XYZ file of C-alpha atoms in Angstrom:
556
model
C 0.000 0.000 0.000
C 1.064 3.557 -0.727
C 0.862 6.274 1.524
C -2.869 7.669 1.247
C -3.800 10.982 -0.062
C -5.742 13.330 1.705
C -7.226 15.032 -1.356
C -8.797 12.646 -3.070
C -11.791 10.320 -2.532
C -10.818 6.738 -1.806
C -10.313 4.098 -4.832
C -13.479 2.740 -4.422
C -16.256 2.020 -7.148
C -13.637 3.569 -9.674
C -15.285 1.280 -12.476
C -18.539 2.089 -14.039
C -21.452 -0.273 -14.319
C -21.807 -3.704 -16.697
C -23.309 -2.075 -19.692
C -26.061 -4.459 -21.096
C -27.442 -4.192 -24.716
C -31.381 -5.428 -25.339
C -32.467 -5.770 -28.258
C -36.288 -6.677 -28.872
C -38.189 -8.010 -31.437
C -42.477 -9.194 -31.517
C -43.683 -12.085 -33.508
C -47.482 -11.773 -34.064
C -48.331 -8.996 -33.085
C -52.415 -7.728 -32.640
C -53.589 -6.272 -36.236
C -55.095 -3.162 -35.332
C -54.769 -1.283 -38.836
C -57.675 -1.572 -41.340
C -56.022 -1.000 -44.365
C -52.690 -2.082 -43.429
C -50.676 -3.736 -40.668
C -49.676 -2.075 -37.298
C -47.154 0.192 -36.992
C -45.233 -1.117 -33.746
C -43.049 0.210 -31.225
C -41.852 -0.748 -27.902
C -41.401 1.568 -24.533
C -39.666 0.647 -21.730
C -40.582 1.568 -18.043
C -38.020 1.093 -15.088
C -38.727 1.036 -11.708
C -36.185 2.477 -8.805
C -35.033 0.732 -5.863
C -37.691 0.116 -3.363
C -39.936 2.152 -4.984
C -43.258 0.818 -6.981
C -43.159 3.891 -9.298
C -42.561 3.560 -13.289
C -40.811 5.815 -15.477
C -40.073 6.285 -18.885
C -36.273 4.480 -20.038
C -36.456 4.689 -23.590
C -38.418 3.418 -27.268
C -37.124 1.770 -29.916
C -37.874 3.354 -33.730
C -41.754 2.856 -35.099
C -41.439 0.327 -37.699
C -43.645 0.782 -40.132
C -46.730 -1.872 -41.773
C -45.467 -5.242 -39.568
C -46.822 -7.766 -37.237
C -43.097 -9.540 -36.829
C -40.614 -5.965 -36.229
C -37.207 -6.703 -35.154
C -36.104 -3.067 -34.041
C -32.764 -1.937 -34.568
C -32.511 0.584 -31.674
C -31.231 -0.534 -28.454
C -31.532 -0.297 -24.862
C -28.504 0.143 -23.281
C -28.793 -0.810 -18.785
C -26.583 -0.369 -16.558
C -26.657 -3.831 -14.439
C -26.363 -4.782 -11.193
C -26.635 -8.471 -10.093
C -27.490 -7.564 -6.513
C -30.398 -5.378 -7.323
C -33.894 -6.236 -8.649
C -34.137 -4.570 -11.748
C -38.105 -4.481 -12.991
C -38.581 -4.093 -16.423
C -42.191 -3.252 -18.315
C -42.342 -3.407 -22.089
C -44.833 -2.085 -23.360
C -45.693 -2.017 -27.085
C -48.117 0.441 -28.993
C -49.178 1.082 -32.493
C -47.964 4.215 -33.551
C -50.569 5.860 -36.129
C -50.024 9.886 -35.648
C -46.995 12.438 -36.178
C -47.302 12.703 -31.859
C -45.354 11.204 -29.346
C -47.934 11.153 -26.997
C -48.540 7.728 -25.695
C -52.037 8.196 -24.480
C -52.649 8.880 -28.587
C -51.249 5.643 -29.785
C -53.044 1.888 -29.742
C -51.974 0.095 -26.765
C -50.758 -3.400 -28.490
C -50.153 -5.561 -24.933
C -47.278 -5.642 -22.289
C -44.578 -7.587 -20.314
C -43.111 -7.542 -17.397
C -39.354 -8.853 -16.440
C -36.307 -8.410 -14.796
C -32.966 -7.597 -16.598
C -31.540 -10.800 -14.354
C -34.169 -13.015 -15.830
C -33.256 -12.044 -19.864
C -29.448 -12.483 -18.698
C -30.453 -15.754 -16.835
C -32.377 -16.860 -19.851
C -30.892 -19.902 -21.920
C -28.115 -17.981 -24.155
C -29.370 -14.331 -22.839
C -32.748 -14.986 -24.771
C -36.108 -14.481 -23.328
C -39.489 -15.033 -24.790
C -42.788 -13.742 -23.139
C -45.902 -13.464 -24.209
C -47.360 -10.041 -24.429
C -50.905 -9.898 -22.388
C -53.249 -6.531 -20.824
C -55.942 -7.175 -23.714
C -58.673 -9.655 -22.351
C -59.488 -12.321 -24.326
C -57.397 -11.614 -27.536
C -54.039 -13.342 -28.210
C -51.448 -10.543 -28.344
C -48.225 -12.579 -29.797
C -44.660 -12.284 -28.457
C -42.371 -10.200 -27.358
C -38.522 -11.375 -27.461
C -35.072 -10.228 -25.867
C -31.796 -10.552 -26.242
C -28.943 -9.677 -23.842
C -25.507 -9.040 -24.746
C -22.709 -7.379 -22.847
C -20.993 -4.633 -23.985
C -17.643 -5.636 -25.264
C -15.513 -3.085 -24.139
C -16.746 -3.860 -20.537
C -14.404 -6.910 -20.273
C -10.836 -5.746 -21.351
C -7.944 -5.456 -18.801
C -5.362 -3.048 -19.717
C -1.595 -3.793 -18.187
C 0.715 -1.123 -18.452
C 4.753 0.270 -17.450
C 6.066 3.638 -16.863
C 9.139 5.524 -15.670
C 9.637 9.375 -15.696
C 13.132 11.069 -17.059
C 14.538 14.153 -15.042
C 11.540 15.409 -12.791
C 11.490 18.646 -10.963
C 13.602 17.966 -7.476
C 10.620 18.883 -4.730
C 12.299 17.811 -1.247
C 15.339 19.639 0.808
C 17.039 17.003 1.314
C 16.612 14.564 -1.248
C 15.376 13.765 -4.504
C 11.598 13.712 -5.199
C 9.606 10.869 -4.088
C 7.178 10.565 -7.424
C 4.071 8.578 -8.160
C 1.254 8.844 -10.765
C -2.304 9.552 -10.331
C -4.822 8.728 -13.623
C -7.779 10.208 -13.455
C -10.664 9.605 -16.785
C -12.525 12.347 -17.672
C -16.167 13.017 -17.246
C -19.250 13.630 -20.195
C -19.395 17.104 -17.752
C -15.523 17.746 -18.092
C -14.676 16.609 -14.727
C -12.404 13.944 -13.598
C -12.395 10.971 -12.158
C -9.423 9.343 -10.573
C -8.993 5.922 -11.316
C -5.263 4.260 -10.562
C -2.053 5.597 -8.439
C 0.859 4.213 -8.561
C 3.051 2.664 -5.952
C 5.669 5.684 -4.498
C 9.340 5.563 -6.014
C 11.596 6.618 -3.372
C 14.504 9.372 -3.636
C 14.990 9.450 -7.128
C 14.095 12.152 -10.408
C 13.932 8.912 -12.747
C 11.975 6.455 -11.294
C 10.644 3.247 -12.879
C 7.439 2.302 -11.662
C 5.955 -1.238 -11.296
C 3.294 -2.546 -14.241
C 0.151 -2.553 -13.431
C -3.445 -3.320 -14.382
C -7.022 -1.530 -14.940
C -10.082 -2.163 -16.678
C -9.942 0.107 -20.038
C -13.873 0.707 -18.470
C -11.782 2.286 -15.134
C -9.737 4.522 -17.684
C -11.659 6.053 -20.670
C -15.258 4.221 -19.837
C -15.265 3.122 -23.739
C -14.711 5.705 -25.144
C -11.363 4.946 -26.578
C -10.432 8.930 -27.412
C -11.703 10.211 -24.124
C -8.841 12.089 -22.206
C -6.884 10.597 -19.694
C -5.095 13.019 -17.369
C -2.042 12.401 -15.436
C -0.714 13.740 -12.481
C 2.518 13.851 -11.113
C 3.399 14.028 -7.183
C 6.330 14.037 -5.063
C 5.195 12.148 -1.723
C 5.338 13.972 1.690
C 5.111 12.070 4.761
C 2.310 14.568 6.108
C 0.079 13.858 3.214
C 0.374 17.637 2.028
C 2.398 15.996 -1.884
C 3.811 18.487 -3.806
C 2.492 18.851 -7.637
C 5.779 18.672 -9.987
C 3.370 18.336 -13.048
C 0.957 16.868 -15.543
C -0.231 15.556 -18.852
C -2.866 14.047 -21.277
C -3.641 11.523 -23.493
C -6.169 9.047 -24.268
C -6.282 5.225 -23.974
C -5.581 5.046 -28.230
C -2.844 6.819 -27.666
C -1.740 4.203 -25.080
C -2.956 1.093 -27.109
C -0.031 2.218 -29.211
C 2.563 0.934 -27.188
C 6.166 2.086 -26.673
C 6.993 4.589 -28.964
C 8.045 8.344 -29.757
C 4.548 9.566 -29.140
C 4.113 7.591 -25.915
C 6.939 10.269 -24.236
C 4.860 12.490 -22.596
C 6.324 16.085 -21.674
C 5.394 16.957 -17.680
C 4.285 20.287 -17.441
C 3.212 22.470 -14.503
C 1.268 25.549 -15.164
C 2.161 27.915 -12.625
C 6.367 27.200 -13.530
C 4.871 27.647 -17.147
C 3.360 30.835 -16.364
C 6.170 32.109 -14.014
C 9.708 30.935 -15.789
C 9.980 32.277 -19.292
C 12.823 29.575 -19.833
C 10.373 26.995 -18.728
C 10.418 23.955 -20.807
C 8.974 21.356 -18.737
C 9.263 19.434 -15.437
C 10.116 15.925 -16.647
C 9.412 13.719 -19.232
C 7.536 10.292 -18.491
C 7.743 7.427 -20.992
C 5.089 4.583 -21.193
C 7.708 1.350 -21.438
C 4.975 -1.236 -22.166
C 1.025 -1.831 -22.617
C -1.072 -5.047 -23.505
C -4.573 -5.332 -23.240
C -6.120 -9.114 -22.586
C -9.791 -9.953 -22.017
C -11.454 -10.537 -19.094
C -14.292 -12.725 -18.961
C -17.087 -12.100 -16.746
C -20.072 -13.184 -14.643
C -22.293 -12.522 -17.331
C -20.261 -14.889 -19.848
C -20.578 -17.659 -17.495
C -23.955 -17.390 -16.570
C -24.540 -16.508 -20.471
C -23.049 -19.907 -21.132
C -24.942 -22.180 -18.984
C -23.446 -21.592 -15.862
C -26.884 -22.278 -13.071
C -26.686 -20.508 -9.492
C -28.351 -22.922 -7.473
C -29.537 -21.833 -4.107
C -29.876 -23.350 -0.867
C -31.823 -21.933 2.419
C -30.824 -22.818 5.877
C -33.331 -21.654 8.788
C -32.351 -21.289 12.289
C -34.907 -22.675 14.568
C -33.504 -22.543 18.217
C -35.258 -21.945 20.948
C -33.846 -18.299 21.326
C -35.705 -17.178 18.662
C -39.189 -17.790 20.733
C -42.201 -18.471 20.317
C -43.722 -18.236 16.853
C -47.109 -17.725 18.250
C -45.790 -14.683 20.183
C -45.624 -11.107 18.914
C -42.400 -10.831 19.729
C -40.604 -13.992 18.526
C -38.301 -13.723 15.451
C -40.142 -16.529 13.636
C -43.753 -14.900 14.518
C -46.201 -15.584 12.146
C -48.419 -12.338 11.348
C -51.134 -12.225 8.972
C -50.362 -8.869 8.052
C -46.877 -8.591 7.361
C -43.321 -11.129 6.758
C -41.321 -11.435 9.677
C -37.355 -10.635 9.189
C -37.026 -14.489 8.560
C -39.620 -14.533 5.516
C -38.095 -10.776 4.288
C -34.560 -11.785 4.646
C -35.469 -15.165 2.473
C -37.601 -13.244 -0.354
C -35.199 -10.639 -1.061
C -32.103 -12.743 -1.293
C -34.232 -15.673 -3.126
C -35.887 -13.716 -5.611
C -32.617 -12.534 -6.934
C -30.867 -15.717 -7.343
C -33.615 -17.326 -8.764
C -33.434 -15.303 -11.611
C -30.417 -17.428 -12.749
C -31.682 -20.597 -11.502
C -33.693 -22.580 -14.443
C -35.415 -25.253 -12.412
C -36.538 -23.131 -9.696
C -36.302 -25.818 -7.367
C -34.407 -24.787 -4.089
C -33.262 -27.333 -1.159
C -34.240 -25.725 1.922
C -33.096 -27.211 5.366
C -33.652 -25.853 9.056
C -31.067 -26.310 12.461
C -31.580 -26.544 16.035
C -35.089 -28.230 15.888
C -36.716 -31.159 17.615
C -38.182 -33.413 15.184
C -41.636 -35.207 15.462
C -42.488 -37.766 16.509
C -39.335 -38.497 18.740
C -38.321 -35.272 19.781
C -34.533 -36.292 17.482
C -32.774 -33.224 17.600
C -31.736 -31.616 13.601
C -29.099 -29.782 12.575
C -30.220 -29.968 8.698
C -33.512 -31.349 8.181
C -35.450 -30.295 4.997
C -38.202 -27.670 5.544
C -40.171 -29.982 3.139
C -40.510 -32.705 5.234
C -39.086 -35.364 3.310
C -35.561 -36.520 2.955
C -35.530 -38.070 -0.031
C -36.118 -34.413 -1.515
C -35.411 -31.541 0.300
C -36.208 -29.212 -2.521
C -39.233 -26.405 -2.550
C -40.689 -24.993 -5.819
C -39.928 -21.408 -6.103
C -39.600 -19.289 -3.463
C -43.290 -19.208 -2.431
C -42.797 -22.443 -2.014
C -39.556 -22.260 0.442
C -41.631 -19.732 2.032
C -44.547 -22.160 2.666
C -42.500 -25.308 3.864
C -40.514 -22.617 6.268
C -44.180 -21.600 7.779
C -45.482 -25.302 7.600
C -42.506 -26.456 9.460
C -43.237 -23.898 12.550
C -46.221 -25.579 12.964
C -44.812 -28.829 13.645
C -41.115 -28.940 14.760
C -40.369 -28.219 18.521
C -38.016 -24.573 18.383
C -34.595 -26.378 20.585
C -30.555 -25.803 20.328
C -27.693 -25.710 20.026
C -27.254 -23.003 16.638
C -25.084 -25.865 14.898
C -23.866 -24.334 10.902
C -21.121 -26.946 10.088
C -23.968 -29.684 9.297
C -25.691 -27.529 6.227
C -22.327 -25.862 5.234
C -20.976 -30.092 4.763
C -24.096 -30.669 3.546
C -24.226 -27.921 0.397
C -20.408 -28.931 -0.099
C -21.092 -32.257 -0.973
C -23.287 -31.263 -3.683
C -20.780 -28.789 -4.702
C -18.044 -31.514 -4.733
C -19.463 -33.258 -7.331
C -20.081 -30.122 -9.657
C -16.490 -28.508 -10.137
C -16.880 -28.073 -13.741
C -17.743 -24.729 -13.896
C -21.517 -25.737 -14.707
C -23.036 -24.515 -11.303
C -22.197 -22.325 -8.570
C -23.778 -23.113 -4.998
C -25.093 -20.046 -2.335
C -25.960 -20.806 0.710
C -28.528 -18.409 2.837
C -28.053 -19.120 6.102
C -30.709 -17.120 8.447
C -29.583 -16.874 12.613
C -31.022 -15.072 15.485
C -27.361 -15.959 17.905
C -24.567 -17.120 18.424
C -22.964 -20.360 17.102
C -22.412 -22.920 18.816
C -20.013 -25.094 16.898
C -17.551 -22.535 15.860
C -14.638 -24.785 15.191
C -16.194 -27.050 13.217
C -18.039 -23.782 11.203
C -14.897 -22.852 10.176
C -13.318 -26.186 9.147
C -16.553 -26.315 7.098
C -15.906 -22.641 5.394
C -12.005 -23.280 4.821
C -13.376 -26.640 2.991
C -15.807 -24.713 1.398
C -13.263 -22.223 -0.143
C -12.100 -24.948 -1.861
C -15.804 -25.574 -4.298
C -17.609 -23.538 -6.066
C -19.985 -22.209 -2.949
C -20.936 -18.701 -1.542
C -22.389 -18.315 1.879
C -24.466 -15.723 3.027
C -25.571 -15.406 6.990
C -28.199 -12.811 7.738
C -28.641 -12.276 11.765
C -31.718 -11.658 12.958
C -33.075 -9.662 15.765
C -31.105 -7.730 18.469
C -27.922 -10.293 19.137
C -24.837 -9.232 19.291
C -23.138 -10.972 16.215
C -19.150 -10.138 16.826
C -18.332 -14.132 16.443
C -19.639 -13.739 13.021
C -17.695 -11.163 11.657
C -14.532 -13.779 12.255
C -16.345 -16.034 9.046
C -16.440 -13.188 7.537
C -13.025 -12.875 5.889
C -13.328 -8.891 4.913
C -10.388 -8.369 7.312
C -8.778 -11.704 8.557
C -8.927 -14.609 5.970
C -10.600 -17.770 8.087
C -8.267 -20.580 8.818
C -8.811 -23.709 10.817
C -5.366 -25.232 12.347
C -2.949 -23.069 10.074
C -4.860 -23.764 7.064
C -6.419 -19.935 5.585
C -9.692 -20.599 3.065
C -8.416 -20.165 0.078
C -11.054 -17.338 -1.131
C -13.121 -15.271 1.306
C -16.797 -16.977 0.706
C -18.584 -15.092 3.173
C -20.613 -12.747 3.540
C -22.242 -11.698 6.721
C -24.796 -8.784 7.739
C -26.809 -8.339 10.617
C -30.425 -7.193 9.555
C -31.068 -4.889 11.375
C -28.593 -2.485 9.669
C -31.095 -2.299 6.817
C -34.144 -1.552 8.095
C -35.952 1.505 6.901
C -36.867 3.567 9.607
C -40.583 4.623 8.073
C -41.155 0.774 8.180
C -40.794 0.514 4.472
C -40.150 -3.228 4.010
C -39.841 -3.014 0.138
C -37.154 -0.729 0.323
C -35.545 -2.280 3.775
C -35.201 -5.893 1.508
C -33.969 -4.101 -1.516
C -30.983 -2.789 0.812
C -30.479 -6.122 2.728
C -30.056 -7.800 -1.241
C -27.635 -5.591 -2.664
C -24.693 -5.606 -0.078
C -24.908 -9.654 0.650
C -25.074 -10.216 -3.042
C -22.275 -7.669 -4.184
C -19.923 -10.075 -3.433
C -20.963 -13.305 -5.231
C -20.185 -11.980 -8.922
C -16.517 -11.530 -8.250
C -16.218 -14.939 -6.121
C -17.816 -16.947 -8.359
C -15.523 -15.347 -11.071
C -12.302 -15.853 -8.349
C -13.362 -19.491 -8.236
C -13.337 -20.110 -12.213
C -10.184 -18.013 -12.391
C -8.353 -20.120 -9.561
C -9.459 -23.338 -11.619
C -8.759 -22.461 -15.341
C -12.427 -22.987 -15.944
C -13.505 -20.911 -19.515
C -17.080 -19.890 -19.764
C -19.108 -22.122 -22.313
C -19.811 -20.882 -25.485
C -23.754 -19.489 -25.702
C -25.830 -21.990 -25.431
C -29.088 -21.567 -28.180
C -32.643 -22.980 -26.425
C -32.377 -26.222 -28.254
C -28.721 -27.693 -27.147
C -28.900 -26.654 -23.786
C -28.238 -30.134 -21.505
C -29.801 -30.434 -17.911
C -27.607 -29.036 -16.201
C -29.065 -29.018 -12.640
C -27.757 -31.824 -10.107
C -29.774 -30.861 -6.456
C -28.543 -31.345 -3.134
């Protein structure tokens, strides 16, 4: 790590969303013309987080005298795994100059989420269009395809000649700062270099960025550069700076990739001012990165498993004020925890058929104690349909296991890894929810299970809920301190643990509360499903059409 500079913001979200391009098309469409065919185009509504409202995204072109159009314009969406993103298509016949909507024929509609077209069999989604009673309104189809300059990973040397001597003592102590420039003409930084101690003519190390991180695809966009002597008290001393774009880097080493440092005050000041340095770029290759969407684009199934705590601690679910209370009127943070993670995942989960287990039970009719029986009630097949249906088994089960102890993870964890043993071919990726009111109880073996874990391709997620104090948990959580069970560290940090309550809007707005709760424990699983493949060699498939696409899904 290099010393950190007060002036600017932290390197964090430096690179901009996954672009996604949809294209649509309609295959018999409504006939609403008399003396020709319709004249169709499609709108798009989005929703925003937590909120129910629509508004306007975009329309493709009218295409004129067709039941069958296959537009040409685009919608370009900026996605985000760990957020619900509601679509509504809506298509009209366009048959005045206006672009009123309320003047045009309303032709049927759709509804979808972006995660459902890129969780579709090769990115492609067919719906029927419906909102006309009793008439058949034809098809609407999608296509989703990821913006190509969204994947490539740009590595890059350089080392400066003679730069301006800043310190007393010594010689300057430089380092770099890119920053890519804005639609608005601001800038954004995106990359500093490691500090080169005491010299004018340092050589930094290579390093890499996403070209998204430096010019945001726009290959001519400029990139600035700054050049800094460290100080010790954070106050670095500007010795220069200069421009150019990422073409002019894809270039390579050459005479145009010398770059003259110049400072504008010294400029403005020295008439015999030249410059302050030069800085040369030694190297630069570009490679391409694939990403979630590729895998999951190329068959790649998340499938999801639910683990319920039901210890005695969490009291009585006939009680008001027991965790697992059952009220007519509104989900309990055990049901809201489990919909907004679930309805996420299952987006990219083609069976929709989800093994969902509970702990810490008494079982009837003998009163055996469980640390992972299925909410379904039968072993031979744990899994629910949808997540209505985990929902229902998770209620039905209330009703008839006895709420007991200890809070016991490592059975479920073994229990999702042995699934996940068997699937290391890149073809599936296993989450785990786990939802807890306390404290574990079998620490040790919980993190044997997680270093194990590390190991397959699994995610866990643990949600606490209610007023516990959750400090053991943070330990599985490997944000800081990578879990390790006797001297052995998990290989990748798998997971991922937030305490409810942190989420909770305070005007009791549960919509909005679960939307929060979904995006920061799913940030994560993108980039560890992708450290996974990465670790193993594994390649994304090519993009599978409807027709070749093999079953895929093995349950636990």
């Amino acid at each position: 790590m290099m010393a950190s500079i007060g002036e600017f913001d932290p390197l964090n979200n430096i690179v901009p969303a996954t672009k996604i391009e949809v294209t649509v098309s309609c295959r018999d469409l409504l006939d609403v013309d008399t003396f020709s065919k319709s004249d169709p185009v499609v709108v798009l509504y989005v929703q925003g987080i937590g909120t129910k409202e629509w508004r306007e995204f975009g329309r493709t072109e009218v295409i004129d005298n067709t039941l069958n159009p296959n537009f040409v314009r685009k919608f370009f969406l900026d996605y985000f795994f760990e957020e619900r993103q509601n679509l509504r298509f809506d298509v009209y016949n366009v048959d005045s100059r206006s672009s009123n909507i309320s003047k045009f024929d309303f032709l049927g509609q759709t509804f979808c989420t972006l995660g459902e077209i890129i969780g579709s069999t090769g990115g492609r989604l067919e719906n029927s269009l419906s909102g006309i009673p009793g008439k058949k309104l034809g098809a609407i189809i999608f296509t989703a395809e990821e913006l190509s300059n969204c994947r490539d990973i740009a590595t890059m040397q350089l080392c400066a000649n003679k730069l301006d001597k800043k310190d007393f003592f010594g010689k300057s102590d430089p380092f770099l700062v890119f920053y890519r420039s804005n639609e608005d003409g601001t800038f954004t930084i995106c990359h500093k270099t490691e500090v080169v101690k005491n010299t004018l003519n340092p050589v930094w190390q290579p390093f890499t960025i996403p070209v998204r991180a430096l010019c945001n695809g726009d290959y001519d966009r400029t990139v600035k550069v700054d050049v800094y002597d460290w100080d010790r008290d954070g106050s670095h001393d500007f010795i220069g700076e200069f421009t150019t774009s990422y073409r002019d880097f894809s270039r390579g080493q050459n005479q145009f990739n010398v770059y003259e440092v110049l400072n504008p005050k010294k400029k403005g000041k020295k008439k015999k001012y030249i410059n302050s340095g030069t800085v040369t770029l030694l190297s630069f290759k570009v490679e391409s990165e694939y990403t979630f969407v590729d895998f999951i684009r190329g068959g790649t199934q998340l499938n999801f498993t639910v683990a319920i705590d039901f210890t005695a601690s969490n009291g009585d679910p006939s009680q008001p004020s027991s965790l697992h209370y059952m009220n007519p009127y509104q989900m309990n943070a055990y049901a809201m925890a489990l919909k907004a993670v679930g309805e996420i995942i299952q987006d990219y989960d083609s069976d929709k058929l989800f093994p969902a287990y509970g702990f810490g039970a008494k079982l009837p009719p003998d009163g055996k104690i469980s640390h992972a029986f299925p909410l379904s009630g039968d072993n031979e097949n744990p899994n629910c349909v949808g997540i209505e249906g985990v929902l229902e088994a998770y209620f039905q089960s209330l009703r008839t296991v006895q709420l007991y102890g200890p809070t016991n993870f490592s059975p479920v964890i073994n229990q999702v890894a042995r699934s996940a043993q068997d699937v290391t071919d890149g073809s599936q990726y296993f989450v785990l929810l786990m939802i807890t009111d306390g404290v574990i109880s079998d620490m040790v073996q919980t993190k044997e299970a997680v270093v194990n874990a590390a190991a397959l391709p699994m995610s866990i997620i643990i949600i606490g809920v209610g007023p516990a104090e959750f400090d053991a948990m943070e330990e599985l959580d490997g944000d800081e301190v990578r879990v390790s069970f006797r001297g052995h560290f998990a290989e990748r940090d798998i997971v991922q643990f937030v305490p409810f309550r942190d989420y909770m809007d305070r005007s009791g707005n549960q919509v909005l509360s679960m939307a929060r709760l979904a995006k920061d424990v799913l940030a994560e699983i993108p980039e560890q499903l992708l450290g996974f493949m990465k670790t193993r060699g594994i390649e994304p498939r090519p993009t599978l059409s409807s027709s070749d696409l093999p079953d895929l899904h093995r349950h636990i």
